[in-house]
């Protein structure tokens, strides 16, 4: 079944001029509420310099974080947001795809999201990331 791509939209906005590497991000405390799931997902607050830059790009938002995703991220819906604005720094492997599902867990769309490019992603639909062989690192911004 072919679906119009309502799941991801690339944005024509400037890339961040600076950001941390994975080793540096891991030193920032994980603020994800489910700490026991840290092996496949963690959230780390962006440093002040990057936060100032992101506030200019997304002036109506209040949350600017790094997210680290490892292999094993379960199929889920985000609880507090319908869309996210992400910038993938490291995709997490050669053939990593974001996969969306309907409410019966039937796959409805699959896409290899381009790194180093801002995109808006639909996260209020069941989704996961498949094919991760090392940590995926991205910047995420939301209200």
PDB file of C-alpha atoms in Angstrom:
ATOM      1  CA  UNK A   1       0.000   0.000   0.000  1.00  0.00           C
ATOM      2  CA  UNK A   2       1.531   3.296  -1.117  1.00  0.00           C
ATOM      3  CA  UNK A   3       1.183   6.258   1.248  1.00  0.00           C
ATOM      4  CA  UNK A   4       1.840   9.900   0.567  1.00  0.00           C
ATOM      5  CA  UNK A   5       4.858  10.865   2.637  1.00  0.00           C
ATOM      6  CA  UNK A   6       3.247  12.657   5.554  1.00  0.00           C
ATOM      7  CA  UNK A   7       5.879  11.276   7.919  1.00  0.00           C
ATOM      8  CA  UNK A   8       8.925  13.370   7.103  1.00  0.00           C
ATOM      9  CA  UNK A   9       9.537  16.759   5.543  1.00  0.00           C
ATOM     10  CA  UNK A  10      12.970  18.268   4.955  1.00  0.00           C
ATOM     11  CA  UNK A  11      13.380  21.892   6.044  1.00  0.00           C
ATOM     12  CA  UNK A  12      15.287  24.632   4.286  1.00  0.00           C
ATOM     13  CA  UNK A  13      16.916  26.177   7.354  1.00  0.00           C
ATOM     14  CA  UNK A  14      20.583  26.571   8.311  1.00  0.00           C
ATOM     15  CA  UNK A  15      22.472  23.666   9.857  1.00  0.00           C
ATOM     16  CA  UNK A  16      23.880  24.210  13.338  1.00  0.00           C
ATOM     17  CA  UNK A  17      27.306  25.841  13.226  1.00  0.00           C
ATOM     18  CA  UNK A  18      28.499  23.765  16.176  1.00  0.00           C
ATOM     19  CA  UNK A  19      27.558  20.635  18.092  1.00  0.00           C
ATOM     20  CA  UNK A  20      29.168  18.051  20.324  1.00  0.00           C
ATOM     21  CA  UNK A  21      30.459  14.613  19.428  1.00  0.00           C
ATOM     22  CA  UNK A  22      28.879  11.494  20.906  1.00  0.00           C
ATOM     23  CA  UNK A  23      31.632  11.042  23.511  1.00  0.00           C
ATOM     24  CA  UNK A  24      31.023  14.593  24.767  1.00  0.00           C
ATOM     25  CA  UNK A  25      27.217  14.221  24.744  1.00  0.00           C
ATOM     26  CA  UNK A  26      27.446  11.053  26.852  1.00  0.00           C
ATOM     27  CA  UNK A  27      29.078  13.125  29.631  1.00  0.00           C
ATOM     28  CA  UNK A  28      25.943  15.303  29.913  1.00  0.00           C
ATOM     29  CA  UNK A  29      23.325  13.824  32.291  1.00  0.00           C
ATOM     30  CA  UNK A  30      20.553  11.774  30.682  1.00  0.00           C
ATOM     31  CA  UNK A  31      17.190  13.442  31.321  1.00  0.00           C
ATOM     32  CA  UNK A  32      15.022  10.696  29.786  1.00  0.00           C
ATOM     33  CA  UNK A  33      12.469   9.660  32.406  1.00  0.00           C
ATOM     34  CA  UNK A  34      12.978   5.922  31.853  1.00  0.00           C
ATOM     35  CA  UNK A  35      16.621   5.617  32.907  1.00  0.00           C
ATOM     36  CA  UNK A  36      16.562   1.805  32.657  1.00  0.00           C
ATOM     37  CA  UNK A  37      16.131   2.189  28.870  1.00  0.00           C
ATOM     38  CA  UNK A  38      19.341   4.201  28.517  1.00  0.00           C
ATOM     39  CA  UNK A  39      21.029   1.506  26.421  1.00  0.00           C
ATOM     40  CA  UNK A  40      18.710   2.276  23.485  1.00  0.00           C
ATOM     41  CA  UNK A  41      17.541   5.840  24.187  1.00  0.00           C
ATOM     42  CA  UNK A  42      18.808   8.837  26.105  1.00  0.00           C
ATOM     43  CA  UNK A  43      18.235  12.598  26.046  1.00  0.00           C
ATOM     44  CA  UNK A  44      20.918  15.168  26.878  1.00  0.00           C
ATOM     45  CA  UNK A  45      20.474  18.935  27.097  1.00  0.00           C
ATOM     46  CA  UNK A  46      22.259  20.982  24.430  1.00  0.00           C
ATOM     47  CA  UNK A  47      25.118  23.207  25.481  1.00  0.00           C
ATOM     48  CA  UNK A  48      24.420  26.949  25.855  1.00  0.00           C
ATOM     49  CA  UNK A  49      26.078  28.044  22.593  1.00  0.00           C
ATOM     50  CA  UNK A  50      24.000  25.596  20.546  1.00  0.00           C
ATOM     51  CA  UNK A  51      20.853  26.391  22.537  1.00  0.00           C
ATOM     52  CA  UNK A  52      21.159  30.097  21.641  1.00  0.00           C
ATOM     53  CA  UNK A  53      21.495  29.203  17.966  1.00  0.00           C
ATOM     54  CA  UNK A  54      18.527  26.804  18.071  1.00  0.00           C
ATOM     55  CA  UNK A  55      16.376  29.408  19.825  1.00  0.00           C
ATOM     56  CA  UNK A  56      16.936  31.658  16.790  1.00  0.00           C
ATOM     57  CA  UNK A  57      15.903  28.862  14.398  1.00  0.00           C
ATOM     58  CA  UNK A  58      12.936  27.724  16.510  1.00  0.00           C
ATOM     59  CA  UNK A  59      11.866  30.786  18.556  1.00  0.00           C
ATOM     60  CA  UNK A  60       8.580  29.251  19.761  1.00  0.00           C
ATOM     61  CA  UNK A  61      10.246  26.158  21.189  1.00  0.00           C
ATOM     62  CA  UNK A  62      11.598  25.533  24.679  1.00  0.00           C
ATOM     63  CA  UNK A  63      13.296  22.133  24.406  1.00  0.00           C
ATOM     64  CA  UNK A  64      16.608  21.644  22.627  1.00  0.00           C
ATOM     65  CA  UNK A  65      18.311  18.310  23.216  1.00  0.00           C
ATOM     66  CA  UNK A  66      20.636  15.708  21.885  1.00  0.00           C
ATOM     67  CA  UNK A  67      19.098  12.281  21.535  1.00  0.00           C
ATOM     68  CA  UNK A  68      21.106   9.076  21.404  1.00  0.00           C
ATOM     69  CA  UNK A  69      19.395   6.025  19.946  1.00  0.00           C
ATOM     70  CA  UNK A  70      20.831   2.526  20.068  1.00  0.00           C
ATOM     71  CA  UNK A  71      19.706  -0.784  18.642  1.00  0.00           C
ATOM     72  CA  UNK A  72      16.528  -2.067  20.289  1.00  0.00           C
ATOM     73  CA  UNK A  73      14.347   1.053  20.331  1.00  0.00           C
ATOM     74  CA  UNK A  74      10.808  -0.346  20.674  1.00  0.00           C
ATOM     75  CA  UNK A  75       7.949   0.632  18.384  1.00  0.00           C
ATOM     76  CA  UNK A  76       6.301   3.581  20.117  1.00  0.00           C
ATOM     77  CA  UNK A  77       4.429   6.877  19.835  1.00  0.00           C
ATOM     78  CA  UNK A  78       5.907   9.977  21.429  1.00  0.00           C
ATOM     79  CA  UNK A  79       3.730  10.997  24.335  1.00  0.00           C
ATOM     80  CA  UNK A  80       4.171  14.739  24.503  1.00  0.00           C
ATOM     81  CA  UNK A  81       4.618  15.812  20.894  1.00  0.00           C
ATOM     82  CA  UNK A  82       3.047  15.211  17.479  1.00  0.00           C
ATOM     83  CA  UNK A  83       6.093  16.235  15.458  1.00  0.00           C
ATOM     84  CA  UNK A  84       9.756  16.713  16.186  1.00  0.00           C
ATOM     85  CA  UNK A  85      12.343  18.805  14.398  1.00  0.00           C
ATOM     86  CA  UNK A  86      15.539  16.787  14.142  1.00  0.00           C
ATOM     87  CA  UNK A  87      19.045  17.095  12.757  1.00  0.00           C
ATOM     88  CA  UNK A  88      20.876  13.780  12.474  1.00  0.00           C
ATOM     89  CA  UNK A  89      24.583  14.106  13.235  1.00  0.00           C
ATOM     90  CA  UNK A  90      25.414  10.392  13.061  1.00  0.00           C
ATOM     91  CA  UNK A  91      22.788   8.068  11.504  1.00  0.00           C
ATOM     92  CA  UNK A  92      23.938   5.065  13.548  1.00  0.00           C
ATOM     93  CA  UNK A  93      25.028   2.830  10.687  1.00  0.00           C
ATOM     94  CA  UNK A  94      25.015   2.341   6.935  1.00  0.00           C
ATOM     95  CA  UNK A  95      21.412   1.190   6.366  1.00  0.00           C
ATOM     96  CA  UNK A  96      19.396   2.805   9.154  1.00  0.00           C
ATOM     97  CA  UNK A  97      15.720   3.393   8.441  1.00  0.00           C
ATOM     98  CA  UNK A  98      12.887   5.011  10.363  1.00  0.00           C
ATOM     99  CA  UNK A  99       9.782   2.844  10.089  1.00  0.00           C
ATOM    100  CA  UNK A 100       6.182   3.901  10.792  1.00  0.00           C
ATOM    101  CA  UNK A 101       3.259   1.576  11.564  1.00  0.00           C
ATOM    102  CA  UNK A 102      -0.505   1.772  11.784  1.00  0.00           C
ATOM    103  CA  UNK A 103      -2.229   1.006  15.087  1.00  0.00           C
ATOM    104  CA  UNK A 104      -2.244  -2.722  14.217  1.00  0.00           C
ATOM    105  CA  UNK A 105       1.560  -2.678  13.843  1.00  0.00           C
ATOM    106  CA  UNK A 106       1.436  -3.037  10.053  1.00  0.00           C
ATOM    107  CA  UNK A 107       4.283  -1.176   8.390  1.00  0.00           C
ATOM    108  CA  UNK A 108       3.018   1.857   6.475  1.00  0.00           C
ATOM    109  CA  UNK A 109       6.191   3.790   5.607  1.00  0.00           C
ATOM    110  CA  UNK A 110       9.962   3.339   5.756  1.00  0.00           C
ATOM    111  CA  UNK A 111      12.631   5.924   5.068  1.00  0.00           C
ATOM    112  CA  UNK A 112      16.382   6.400   5.361  1.00  0.00           C
ATOM    113  CA  UNK A 113      16.532   9.950   6.728  1.00  0.00           C
ATOM    114  CA  UNK A 114      19.362  12.063   5.374  1.00  0.00           C
ATOM    115  CA  UNK A 115      21.965  13.101   7.956  1.00  0.00           C
ATOM    116  CA  UNK A 116      23.139  16.707   8.354  1.00  0.00           C
ATOM    117  CA  UNK A 117      19.812  18.110   7.252  1.00  0.00           C
ATOM    118  CA  UNK A 118      16.946  19.466   9.366  1.00  0.00           C
ATOM    119  CA  UNK A 119      13.674  17.615   9.024  1.00  0.00           C
ATOM    120  CA  UNK A 120      10.242  17.541  10.588  1.00  0.00           C
ATOM    121  CA  UNK A 121       9.198  14.042  11.584  1.00  0.00           C
ATOM    122  CA  UNK A 122       5.767  12.731  12.563  1.00  0.00           C
ATOM    123  CA  UNK A 123       6.068  11.074  15.982  1.00  0.00           C
ATOM    124  CA  UNK A 124       2.445  10.701  17.100  1.00  0.00           C
ATOM    125  CA  UNK A 125       2.227   7.551  14.944  1.00  0.00           C
ATOM    126  CA  UNK A 126       3.829   4.240  15.913  1.00  0.00           C
ATOM    127  CA  UNK A 127       7.455   4.278  14.758  1.00  0.00           C
ATOM    128  CA  UNK A 128      10.943   2.955  15.432  1.00  0.00           C
ATOM    129  CA  UNK A 129      14.445   3.032  13.967  1.00  0.00           C
ATOM    130  CA  UNK A 130      15.843  -0.165  12.384  1.00  0.00           C
ATOM    131  CA  UNK A 131      19.339  -1.160  11.342  1.00  0.00           C
ATOM    132  CA  UNK A 132      21.318   0.702  14.004  1.00  0.00           C
ATOM    133  CA  UNK A 133      24.806  -0.740  14.405  1.00  0.00           C
ATOM    134  CA  UNK A 134      26.270   2.057  16.552  1.00  0.00           C
ATOM    135  CA  UNK A 135      24.710   4.978  18.434  1.00  0.00           C
ATOM    136  CA  UNK A 136      22.578   7.348  16.395  1.00  0.00           C
ATOM    137  CA  UNK A 137      23.119  10.959  17.485  1.00  0.00           C
ATOM    138  CA  UNK A 138      20.806  13.811  16.625  1.00  0.00           C
ATOM    139  CA  UNK A 139      19.650  17.198  17.797  1.00  0.00           C
ATOM    140  CA  UNK A 140      15.933  17.537  18.470  1.00  0.00           C
ATOM    141  CA  UNK A 141      13.849  20.648  19.036  1.00  0.00           C
ATOM    142  CA  UNK A 142      10.243  20.866  20.157  1.00  0.00           C
ATOM    143  CA  UNK A 143       7.798  23.012  22.089  1.00  0.00           C
TER     144      UNK A 143
END
